[in-house]
Coordinates of N, CA and C in Angstrom, one line a residue:
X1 N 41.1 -110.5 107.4 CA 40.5 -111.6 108.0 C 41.1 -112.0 109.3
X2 N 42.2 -112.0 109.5 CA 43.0 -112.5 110.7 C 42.5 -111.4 111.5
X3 N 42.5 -109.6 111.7 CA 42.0 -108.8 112.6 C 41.0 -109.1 113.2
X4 N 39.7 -109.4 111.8 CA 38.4 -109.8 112.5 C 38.6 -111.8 113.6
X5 N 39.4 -112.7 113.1 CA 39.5 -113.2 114.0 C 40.0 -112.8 115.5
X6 N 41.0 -112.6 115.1 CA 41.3 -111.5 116.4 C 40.4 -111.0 117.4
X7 N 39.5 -109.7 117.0 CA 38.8 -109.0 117.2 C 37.7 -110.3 117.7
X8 N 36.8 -111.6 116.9 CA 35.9 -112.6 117.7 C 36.9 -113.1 119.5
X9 N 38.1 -112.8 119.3 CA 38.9 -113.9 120.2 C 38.5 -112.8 121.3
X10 N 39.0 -111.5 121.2 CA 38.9 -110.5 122.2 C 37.6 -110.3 122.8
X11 N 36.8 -110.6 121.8 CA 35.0 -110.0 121.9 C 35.1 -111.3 122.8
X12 N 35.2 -112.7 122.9 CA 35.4 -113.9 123.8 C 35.6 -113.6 125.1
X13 N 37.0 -112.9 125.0 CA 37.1 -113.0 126.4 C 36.5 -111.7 127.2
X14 N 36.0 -110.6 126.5 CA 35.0 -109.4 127.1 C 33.9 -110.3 127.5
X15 N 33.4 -111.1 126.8 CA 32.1 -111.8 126.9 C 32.2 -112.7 128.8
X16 N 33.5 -113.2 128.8 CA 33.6 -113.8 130.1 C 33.6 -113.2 131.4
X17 N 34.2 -111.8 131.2 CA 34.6 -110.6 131.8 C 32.8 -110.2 132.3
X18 N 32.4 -110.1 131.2 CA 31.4 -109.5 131.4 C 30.0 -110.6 132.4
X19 N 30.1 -112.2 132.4 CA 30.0 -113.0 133.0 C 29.9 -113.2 134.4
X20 N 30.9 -113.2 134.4 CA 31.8 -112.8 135.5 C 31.3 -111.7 136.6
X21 N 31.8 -110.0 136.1 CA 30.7 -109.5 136.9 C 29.4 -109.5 137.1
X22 N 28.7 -110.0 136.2 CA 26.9 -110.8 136.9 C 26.9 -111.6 138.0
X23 N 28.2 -112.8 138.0 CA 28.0 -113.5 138.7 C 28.3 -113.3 140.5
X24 N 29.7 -111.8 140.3 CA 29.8 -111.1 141.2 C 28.2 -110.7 142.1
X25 N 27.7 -109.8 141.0 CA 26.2 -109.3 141.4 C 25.6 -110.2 142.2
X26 N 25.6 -111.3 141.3 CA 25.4 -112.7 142.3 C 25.2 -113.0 143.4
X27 N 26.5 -113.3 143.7 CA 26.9 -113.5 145.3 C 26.6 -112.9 146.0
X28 N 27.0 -111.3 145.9 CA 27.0 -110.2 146.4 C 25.1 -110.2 147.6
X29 N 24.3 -110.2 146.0 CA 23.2 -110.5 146.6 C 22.4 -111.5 147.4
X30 N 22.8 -112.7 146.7 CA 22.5 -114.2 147.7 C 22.8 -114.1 149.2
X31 N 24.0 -113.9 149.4 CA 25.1 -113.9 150.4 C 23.9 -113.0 151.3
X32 N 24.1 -111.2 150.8 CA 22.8 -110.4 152.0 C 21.8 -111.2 151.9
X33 N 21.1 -111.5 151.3 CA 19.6 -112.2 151.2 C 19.7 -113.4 152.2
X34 N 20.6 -114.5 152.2 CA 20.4 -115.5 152.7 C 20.6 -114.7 154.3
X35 N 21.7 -113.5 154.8 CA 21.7 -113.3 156.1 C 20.6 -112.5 156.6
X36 N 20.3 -111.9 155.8 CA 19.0 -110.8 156.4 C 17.4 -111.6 156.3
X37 N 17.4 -112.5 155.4 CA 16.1 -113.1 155.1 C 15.4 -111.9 154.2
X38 N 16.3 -111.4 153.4 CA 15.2 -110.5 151.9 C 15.0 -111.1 151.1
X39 N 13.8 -111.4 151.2 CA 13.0 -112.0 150.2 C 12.7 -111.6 148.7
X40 N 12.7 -110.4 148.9 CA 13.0 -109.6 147.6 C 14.3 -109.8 146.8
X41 N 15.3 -109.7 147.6 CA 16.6 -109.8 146.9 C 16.9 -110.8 146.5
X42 N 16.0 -111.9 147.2 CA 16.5 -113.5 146.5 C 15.9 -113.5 145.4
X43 N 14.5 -113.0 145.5 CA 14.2 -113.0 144.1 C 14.9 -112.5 142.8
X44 N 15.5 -111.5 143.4 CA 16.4 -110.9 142.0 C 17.4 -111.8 141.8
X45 N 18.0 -112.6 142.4 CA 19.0 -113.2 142.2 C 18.6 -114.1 141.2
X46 N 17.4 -115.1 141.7 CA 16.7 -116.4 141.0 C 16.4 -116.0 139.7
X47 N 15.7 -114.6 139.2 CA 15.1 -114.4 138.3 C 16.5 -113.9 137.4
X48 N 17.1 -113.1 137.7 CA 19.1 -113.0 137.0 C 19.6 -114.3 137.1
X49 N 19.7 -115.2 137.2 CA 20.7 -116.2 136.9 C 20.2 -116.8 135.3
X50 N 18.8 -116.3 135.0 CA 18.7 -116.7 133.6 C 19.5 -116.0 133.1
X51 N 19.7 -114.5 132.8 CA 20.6 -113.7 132.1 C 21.9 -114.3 132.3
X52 N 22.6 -115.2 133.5 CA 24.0 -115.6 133.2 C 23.9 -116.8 132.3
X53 N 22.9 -117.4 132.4 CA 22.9 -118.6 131.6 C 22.6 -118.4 130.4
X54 N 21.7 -117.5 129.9 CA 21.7 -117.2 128.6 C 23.3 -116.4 127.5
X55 N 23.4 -115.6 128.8 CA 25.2 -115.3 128.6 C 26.0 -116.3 128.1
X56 N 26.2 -117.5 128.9 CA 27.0 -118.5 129.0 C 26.5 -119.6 127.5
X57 N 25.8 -119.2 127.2 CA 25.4 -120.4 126.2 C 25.6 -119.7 124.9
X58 N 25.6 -118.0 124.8 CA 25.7 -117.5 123.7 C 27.2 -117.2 123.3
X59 N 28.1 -117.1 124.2 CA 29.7 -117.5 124.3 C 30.0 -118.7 123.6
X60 N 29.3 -119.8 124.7 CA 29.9 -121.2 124.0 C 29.9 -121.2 122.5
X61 N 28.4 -121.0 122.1 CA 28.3 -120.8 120.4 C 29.0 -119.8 119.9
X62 N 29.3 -118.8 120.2 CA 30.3 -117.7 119.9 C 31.8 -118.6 119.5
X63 N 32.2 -119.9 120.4 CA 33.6 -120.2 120.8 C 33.5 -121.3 119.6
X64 N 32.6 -122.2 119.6 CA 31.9 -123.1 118.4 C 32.3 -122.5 117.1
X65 N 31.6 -121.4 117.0 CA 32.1 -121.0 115.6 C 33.1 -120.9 115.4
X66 N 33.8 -120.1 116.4 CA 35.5 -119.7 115.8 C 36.1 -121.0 115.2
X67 N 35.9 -122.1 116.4 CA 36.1 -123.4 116.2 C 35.9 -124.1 114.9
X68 N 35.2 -123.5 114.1 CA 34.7 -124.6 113.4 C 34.9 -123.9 112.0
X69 N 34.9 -122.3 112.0 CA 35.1 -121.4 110.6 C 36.4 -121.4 110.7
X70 N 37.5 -121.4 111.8 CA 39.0 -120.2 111.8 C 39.5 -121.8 112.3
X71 N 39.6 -122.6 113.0 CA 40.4 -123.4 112.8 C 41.9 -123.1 113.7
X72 N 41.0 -122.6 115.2 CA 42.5 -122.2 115.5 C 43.4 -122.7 115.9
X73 N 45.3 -122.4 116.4 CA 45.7 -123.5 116.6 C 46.8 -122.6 117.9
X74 N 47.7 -123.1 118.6 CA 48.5 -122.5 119.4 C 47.8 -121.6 120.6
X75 N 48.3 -120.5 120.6 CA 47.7 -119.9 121.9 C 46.0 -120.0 121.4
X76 N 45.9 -118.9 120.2 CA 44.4 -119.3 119.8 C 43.4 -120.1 119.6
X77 N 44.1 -121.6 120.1 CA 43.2 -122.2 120.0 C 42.9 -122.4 121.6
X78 N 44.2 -122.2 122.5 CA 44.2 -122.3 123.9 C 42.7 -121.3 124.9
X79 N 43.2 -120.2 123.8 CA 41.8 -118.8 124.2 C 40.6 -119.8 124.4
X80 N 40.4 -120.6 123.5 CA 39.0 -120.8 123.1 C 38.1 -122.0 123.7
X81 N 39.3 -122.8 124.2 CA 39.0 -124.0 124.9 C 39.0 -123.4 126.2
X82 N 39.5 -122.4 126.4 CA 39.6 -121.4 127.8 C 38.3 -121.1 127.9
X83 N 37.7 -120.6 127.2 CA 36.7 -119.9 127.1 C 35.5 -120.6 127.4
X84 N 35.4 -122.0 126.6 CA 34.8 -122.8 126.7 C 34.4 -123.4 127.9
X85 N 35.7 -124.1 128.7 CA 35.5 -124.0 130.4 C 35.2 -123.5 131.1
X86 N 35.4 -122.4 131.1 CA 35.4 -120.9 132.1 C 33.6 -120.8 131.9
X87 N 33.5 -120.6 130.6 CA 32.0 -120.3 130.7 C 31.3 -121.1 131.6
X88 N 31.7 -122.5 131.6 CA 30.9 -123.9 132.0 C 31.1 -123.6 133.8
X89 N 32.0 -122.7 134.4 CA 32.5 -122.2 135.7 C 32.0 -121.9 136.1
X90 N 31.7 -120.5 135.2 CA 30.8 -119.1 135.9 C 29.4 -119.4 135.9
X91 N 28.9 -120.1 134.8 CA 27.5 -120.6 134.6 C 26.7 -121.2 136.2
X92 N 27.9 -122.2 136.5 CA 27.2 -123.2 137.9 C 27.8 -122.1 139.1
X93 N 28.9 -121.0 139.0 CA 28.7 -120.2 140.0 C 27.5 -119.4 140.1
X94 N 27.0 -119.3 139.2 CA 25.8 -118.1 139.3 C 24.7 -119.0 139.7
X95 N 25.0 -120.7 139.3 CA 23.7 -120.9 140.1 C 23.4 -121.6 141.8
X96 N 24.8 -121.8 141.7 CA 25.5 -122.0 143.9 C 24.5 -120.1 143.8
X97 N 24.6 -119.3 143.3 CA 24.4 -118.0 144.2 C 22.5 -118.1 144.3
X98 N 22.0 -118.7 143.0 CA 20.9 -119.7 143.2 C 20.6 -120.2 144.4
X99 N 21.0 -120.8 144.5 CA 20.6 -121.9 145.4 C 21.0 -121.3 146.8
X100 N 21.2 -121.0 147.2 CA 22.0 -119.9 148.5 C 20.8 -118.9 148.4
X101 N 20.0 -118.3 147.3 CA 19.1 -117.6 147.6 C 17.7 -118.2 147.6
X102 N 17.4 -119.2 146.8 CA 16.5 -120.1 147.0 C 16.2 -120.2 148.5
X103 N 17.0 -120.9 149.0 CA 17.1 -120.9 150.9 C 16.8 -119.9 151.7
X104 N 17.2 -118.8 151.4 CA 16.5 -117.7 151.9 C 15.1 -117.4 151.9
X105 N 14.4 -117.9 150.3 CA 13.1 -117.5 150.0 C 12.4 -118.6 150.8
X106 N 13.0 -119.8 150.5 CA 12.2 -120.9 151.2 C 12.4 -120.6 152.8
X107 N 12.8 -120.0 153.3 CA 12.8 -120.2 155.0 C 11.9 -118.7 155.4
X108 N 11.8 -117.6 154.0 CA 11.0 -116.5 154.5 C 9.9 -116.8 155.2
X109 N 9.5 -116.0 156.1 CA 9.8 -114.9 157.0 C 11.6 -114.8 158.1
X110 N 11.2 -115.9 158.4 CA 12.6 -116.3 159.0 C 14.2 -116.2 158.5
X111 N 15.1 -116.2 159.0 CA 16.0 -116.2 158.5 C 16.9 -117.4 158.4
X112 N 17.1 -117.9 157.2 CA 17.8 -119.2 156.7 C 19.1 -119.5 157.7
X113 N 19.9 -118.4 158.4 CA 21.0 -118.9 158.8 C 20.7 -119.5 160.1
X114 N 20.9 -120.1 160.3 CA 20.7 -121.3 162.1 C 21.6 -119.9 162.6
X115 N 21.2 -120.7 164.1 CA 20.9 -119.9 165.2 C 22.6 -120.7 166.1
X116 N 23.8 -119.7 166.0 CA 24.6 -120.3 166.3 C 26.1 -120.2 165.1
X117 N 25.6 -120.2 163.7 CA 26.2 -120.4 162.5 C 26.5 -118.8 162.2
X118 N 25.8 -118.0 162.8 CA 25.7 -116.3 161.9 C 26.8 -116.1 161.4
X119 N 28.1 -116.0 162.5 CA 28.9 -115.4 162.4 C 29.9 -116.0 161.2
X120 N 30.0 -117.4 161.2 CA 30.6 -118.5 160.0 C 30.3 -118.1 159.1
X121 N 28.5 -117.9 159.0 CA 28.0 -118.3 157.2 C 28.3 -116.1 156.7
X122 N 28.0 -115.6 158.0 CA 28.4 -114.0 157.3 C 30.2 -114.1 156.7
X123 N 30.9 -115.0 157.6 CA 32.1 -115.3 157.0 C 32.2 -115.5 155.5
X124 N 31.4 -116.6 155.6 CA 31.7 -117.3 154.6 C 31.0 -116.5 153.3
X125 N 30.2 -115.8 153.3 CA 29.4 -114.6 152.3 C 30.7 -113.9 152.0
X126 N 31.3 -113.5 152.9 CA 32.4 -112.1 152.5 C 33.0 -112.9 152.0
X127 N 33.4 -114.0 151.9 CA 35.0 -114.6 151.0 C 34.5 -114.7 149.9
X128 N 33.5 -115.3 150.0 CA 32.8 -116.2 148.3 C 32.4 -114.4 147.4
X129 N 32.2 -113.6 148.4 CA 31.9 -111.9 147.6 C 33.3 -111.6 146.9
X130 N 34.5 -111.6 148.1 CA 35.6 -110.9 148.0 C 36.6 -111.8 146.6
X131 N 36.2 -113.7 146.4 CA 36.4 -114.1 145.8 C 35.9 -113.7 144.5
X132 N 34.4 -113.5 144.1 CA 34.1 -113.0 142.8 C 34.4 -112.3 142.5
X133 N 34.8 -110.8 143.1 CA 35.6 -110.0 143.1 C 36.8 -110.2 142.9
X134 N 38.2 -110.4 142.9 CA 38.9 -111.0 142.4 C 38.9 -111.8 141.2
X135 N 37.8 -112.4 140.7 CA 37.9 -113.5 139.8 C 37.7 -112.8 138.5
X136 N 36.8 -111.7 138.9 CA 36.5 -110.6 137.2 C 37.7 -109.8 137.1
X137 N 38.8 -109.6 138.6 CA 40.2 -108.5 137.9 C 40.6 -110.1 137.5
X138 N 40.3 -111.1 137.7 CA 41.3 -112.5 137.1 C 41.7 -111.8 135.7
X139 N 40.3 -112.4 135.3 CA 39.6 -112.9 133.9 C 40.0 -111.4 132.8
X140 N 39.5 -109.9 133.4 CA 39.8 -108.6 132.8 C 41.7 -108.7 132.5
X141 N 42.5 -108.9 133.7 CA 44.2 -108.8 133.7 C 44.5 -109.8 133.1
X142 N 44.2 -111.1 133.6 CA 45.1 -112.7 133.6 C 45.8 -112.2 134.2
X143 N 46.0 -111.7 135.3 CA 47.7 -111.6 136.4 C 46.9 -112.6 137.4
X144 N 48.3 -113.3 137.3 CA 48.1 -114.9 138.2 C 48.4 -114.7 139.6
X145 N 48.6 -113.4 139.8 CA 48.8 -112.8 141.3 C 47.1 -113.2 141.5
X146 N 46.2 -112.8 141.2 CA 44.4 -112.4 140.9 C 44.5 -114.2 142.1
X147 N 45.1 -115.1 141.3 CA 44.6 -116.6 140.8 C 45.0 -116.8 142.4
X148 N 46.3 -116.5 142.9 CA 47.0 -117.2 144.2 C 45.9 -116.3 145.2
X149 N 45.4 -115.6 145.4 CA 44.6 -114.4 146.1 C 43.4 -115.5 146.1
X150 N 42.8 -115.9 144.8 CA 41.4 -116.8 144.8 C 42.0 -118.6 145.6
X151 N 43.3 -118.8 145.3 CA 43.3 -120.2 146.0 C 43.6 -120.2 147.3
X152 N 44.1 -118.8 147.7 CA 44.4 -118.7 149.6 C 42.7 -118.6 150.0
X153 N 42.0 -117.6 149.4 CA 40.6 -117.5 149.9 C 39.9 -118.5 150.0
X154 N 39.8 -119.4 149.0 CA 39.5 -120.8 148.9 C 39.8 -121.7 150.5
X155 N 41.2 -121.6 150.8 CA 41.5 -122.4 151.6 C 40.5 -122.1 152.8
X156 N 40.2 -120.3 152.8 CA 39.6 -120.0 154.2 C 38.2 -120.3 154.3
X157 N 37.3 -121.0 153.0 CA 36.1 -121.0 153.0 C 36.4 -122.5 152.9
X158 N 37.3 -123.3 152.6 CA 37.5 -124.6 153.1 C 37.1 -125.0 154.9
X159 N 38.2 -124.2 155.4 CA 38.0 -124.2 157.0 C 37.2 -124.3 157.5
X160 N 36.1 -123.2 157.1 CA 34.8 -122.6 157.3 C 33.9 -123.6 157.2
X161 N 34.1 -124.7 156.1 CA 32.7 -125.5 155.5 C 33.1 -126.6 156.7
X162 N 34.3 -126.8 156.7 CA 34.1 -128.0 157.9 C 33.6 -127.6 159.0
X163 N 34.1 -126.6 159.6 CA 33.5 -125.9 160.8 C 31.8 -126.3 161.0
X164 N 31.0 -125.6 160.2 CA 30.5 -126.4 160.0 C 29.1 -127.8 160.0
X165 N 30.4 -128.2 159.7 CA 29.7 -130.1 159.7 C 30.3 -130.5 161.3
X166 N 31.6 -129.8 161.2 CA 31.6 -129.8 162.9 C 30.4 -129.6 163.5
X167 N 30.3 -128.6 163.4 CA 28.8 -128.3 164.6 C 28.0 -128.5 164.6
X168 N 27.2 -129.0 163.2 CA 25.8 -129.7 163.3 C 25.8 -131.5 163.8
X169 N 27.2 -131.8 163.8 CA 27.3 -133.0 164.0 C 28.3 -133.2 165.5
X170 N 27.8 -132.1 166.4 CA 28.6 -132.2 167.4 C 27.2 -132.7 168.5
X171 N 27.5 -133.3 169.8 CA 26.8 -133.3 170.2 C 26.1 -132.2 171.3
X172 N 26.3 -131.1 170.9 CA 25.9 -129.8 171.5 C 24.8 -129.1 170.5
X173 N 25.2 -129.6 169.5 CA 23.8 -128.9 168.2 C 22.5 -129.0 168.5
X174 N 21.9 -128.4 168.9 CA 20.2 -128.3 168.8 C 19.5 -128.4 167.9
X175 N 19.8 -127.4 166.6 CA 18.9 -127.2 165.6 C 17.8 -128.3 164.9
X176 N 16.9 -127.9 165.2 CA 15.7 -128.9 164.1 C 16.8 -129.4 162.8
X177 N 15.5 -130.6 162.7 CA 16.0 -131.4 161.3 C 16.0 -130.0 159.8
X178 N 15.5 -128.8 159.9 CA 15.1 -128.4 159.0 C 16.1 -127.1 158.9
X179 N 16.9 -126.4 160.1 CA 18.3 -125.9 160.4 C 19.7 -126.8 160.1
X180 N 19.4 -128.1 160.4 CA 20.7 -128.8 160.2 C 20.8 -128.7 158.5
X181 N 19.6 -129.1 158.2 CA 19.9 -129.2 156.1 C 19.9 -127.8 156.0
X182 N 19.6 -126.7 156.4 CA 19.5 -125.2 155.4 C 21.3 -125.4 155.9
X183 N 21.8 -125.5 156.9 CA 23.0 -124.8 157.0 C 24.1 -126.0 156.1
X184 N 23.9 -127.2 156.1 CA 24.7 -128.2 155.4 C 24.8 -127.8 153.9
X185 N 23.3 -127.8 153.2 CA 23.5 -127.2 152.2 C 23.8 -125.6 151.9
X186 N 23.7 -124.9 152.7 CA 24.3 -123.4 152.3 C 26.2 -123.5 152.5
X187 N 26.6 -124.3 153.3 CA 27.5 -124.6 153.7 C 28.3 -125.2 152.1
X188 N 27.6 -125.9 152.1 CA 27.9 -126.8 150.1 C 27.8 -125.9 149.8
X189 N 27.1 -124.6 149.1 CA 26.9 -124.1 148.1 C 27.8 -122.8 148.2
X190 N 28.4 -122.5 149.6 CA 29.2 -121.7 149.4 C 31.1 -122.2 149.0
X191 N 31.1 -123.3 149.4 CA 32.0 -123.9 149.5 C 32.4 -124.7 147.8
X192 N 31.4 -124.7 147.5 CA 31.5 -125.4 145.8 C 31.5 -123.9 145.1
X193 N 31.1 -122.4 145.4 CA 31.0 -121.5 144.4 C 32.6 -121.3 144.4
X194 N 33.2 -121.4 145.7 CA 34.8 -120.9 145.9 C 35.1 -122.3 145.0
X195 N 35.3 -123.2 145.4 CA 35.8 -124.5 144.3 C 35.6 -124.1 142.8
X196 N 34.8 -123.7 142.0 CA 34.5 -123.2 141.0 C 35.8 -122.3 140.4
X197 N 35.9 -121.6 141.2 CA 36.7 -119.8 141.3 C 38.1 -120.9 141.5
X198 N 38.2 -121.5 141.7 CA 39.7 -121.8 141.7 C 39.8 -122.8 140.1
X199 N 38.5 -123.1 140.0 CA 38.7 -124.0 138.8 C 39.1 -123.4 137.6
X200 N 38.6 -122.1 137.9 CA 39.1 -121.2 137.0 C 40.1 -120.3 136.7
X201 N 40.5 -120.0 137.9 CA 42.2 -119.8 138.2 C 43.1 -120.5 137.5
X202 N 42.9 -121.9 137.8 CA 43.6 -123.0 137.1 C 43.7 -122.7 135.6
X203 N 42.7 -122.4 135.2 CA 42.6 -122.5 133.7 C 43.1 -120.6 133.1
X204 N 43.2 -120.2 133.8 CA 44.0 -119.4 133.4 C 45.6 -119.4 133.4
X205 N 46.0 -120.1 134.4 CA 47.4 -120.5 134.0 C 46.9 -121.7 133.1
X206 N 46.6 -122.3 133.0 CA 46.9 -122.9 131.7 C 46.9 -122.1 130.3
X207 N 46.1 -121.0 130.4 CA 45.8 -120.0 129.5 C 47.5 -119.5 129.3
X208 N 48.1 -118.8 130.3 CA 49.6 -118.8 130.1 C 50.7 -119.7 130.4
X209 N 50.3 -120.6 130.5 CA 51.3 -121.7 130.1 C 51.2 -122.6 129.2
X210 N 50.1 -123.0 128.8 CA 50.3 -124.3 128.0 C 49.8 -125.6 128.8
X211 N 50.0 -125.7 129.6 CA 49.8 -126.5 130.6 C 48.7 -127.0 130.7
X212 N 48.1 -128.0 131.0 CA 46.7 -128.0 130.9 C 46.6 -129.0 132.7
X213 N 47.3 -129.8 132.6 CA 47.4 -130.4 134.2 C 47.9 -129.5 135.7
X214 N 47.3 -128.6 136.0 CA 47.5 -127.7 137.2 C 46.7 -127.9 138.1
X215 N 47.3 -128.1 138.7 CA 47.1 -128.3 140.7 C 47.0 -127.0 141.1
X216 N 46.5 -127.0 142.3 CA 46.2 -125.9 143.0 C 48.2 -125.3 143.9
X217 N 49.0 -125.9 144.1 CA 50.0 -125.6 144.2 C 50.6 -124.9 142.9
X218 N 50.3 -125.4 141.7 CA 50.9 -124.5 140.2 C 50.6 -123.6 140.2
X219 N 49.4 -122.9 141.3 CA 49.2 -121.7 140.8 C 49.9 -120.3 141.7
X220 N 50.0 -120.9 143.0 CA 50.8 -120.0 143.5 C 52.8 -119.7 142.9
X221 N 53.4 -120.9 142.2 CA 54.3 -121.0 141.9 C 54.0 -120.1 140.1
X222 N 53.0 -120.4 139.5 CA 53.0 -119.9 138.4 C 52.7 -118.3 138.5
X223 N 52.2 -117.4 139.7 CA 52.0 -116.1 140.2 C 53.4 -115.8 140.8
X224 N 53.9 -116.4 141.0 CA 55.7 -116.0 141.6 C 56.7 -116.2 140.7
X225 N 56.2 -116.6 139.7 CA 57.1 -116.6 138.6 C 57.1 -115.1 137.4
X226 N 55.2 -115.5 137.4 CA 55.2 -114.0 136.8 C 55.5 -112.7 137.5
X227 N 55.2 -112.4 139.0 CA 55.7 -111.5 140.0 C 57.0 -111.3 139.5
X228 N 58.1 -112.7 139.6 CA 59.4 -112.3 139.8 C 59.9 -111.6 137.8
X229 N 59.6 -112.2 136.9 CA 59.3 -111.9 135.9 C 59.0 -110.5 135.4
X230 N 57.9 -109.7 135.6 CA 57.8 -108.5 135.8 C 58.8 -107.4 136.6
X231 N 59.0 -108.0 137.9 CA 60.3 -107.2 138.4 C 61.4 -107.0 137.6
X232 N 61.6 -108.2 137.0 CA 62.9 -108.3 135.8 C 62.5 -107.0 134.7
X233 N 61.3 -107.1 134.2 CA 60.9 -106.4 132.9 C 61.3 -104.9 133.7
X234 N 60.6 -104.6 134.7 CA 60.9 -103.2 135.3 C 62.1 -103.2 135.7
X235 N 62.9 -103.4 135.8 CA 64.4 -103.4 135.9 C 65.0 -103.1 135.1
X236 N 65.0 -104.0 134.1 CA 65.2 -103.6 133.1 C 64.8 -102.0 132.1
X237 N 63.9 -101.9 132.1 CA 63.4 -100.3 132.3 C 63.4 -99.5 132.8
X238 N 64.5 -99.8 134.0 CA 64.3 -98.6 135.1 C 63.6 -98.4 135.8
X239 N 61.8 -99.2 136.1 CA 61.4 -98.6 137.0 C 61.7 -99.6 138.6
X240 N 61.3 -98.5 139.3 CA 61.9 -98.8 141.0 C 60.3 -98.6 141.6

């Protein structure tokens, strides 16, 4: 009995893993779609984000039951409330990669990025990519090295979003009323998918710690701990 629980807890966290890379796919594609104006590709995006959502809902109940048949308690019970959040993460990432493609389709033929922003919002595509990327070796390892890598990136698509609201609210900005909102809101939606990605960082150190109150500073200290930690283990073993 206890293996097969086991065995639901593991199938859990493959199920996130497996989440996760969709939501990569995600980005991946929003991100080119919203720069190039492919209309096509936003479509794929819009019409896949049901598959993450259907994913994310069949987890939850997956996490429900353990909850409610197995009764779990200590780290196992920590897996499952893990699981529970994270799902709730990846779910509204996949739909920021929504809505980032939506804007693309709505401005087709044209291309959604203002005239002035390219270079920002192609910025800000490669982090929110390079971040979901990282966030599936998160979720696959739990090495909280993964987690301090998603909250530095973070900080640089922070930068980026004010940037910005800088410029549409400078008085040098030109853009029509219908460029200032496509870039404000793509600007939010890239800026809230990275916010997500750290939310979930977080919850993986809590996943190995216990901890349930973590700040975005816990997490680079709780990645320098494990770092320094592992050095010890290999030392101890000899390796160099």
């Amino acid at each position: 009995m206890r293996e097969l629980f086991h065995q639901s807890l593991e199938d859990v966290q493959s199920r996130l893993v497996e989440i996760a890379d969709l939501v990569n796919v995600s980005i991946d594609k929003a991100t080119r779609a919203f720069a190039t104006g492919d209309v096509a590709l936003a479509e794929e995006v819009i019409a896949d984000d049901a598959k993450i959502d259907a994913l994310a809902v069949k987890l939850d109940e997956q996490a429900i039951e353990i909850l409610a048949r197995q009764q779990p308690v200590a780290r196992d019970l920590r897996i499952v409330v893990f699981a529970l959040r994270v799902s709730a993460s990846l779910e509204r990432m996949g739909d920021m990669s929504e809505h980032i493609a939506q804007l693309a389709r709505l401005r087709f033929p044209e291309r959604a990025i203002p005239k002035g922003l390219k270079s920002t919002f192609t910025r800000m595509g490669e982090l929110d990519v390079e971040i979901a990327r990282t966030l599936s070796e998160l979720l696959r390892t739990q090495d909280l090295r993964f987690a301090d890598v998603i909250r530095n990136s973070d900080d640089d698509v922070d930068e980026l979003h004010a940037k910005v609201f800088e410029k549409v609210l400078s008085d040098n900005w030109k853009g029509e009323a219908g460029a200032t909102v496509d870039a404000t809101l793509a600007s939010r939606y890239h800026e809230r998918f990275a916010d997500h990605a750290v939310a979930i960082a977080k919850k993986v150190v809590y996943l190995a710690t216990g901890d349930w109150a973590v700040e975005e500073e816990d997490i680079a200290l709780a990645a320098a701990e494990a770092h320094a930690n592992e050095n010890q283990t290999n030392e101890g073993h000899g390796v160099v």
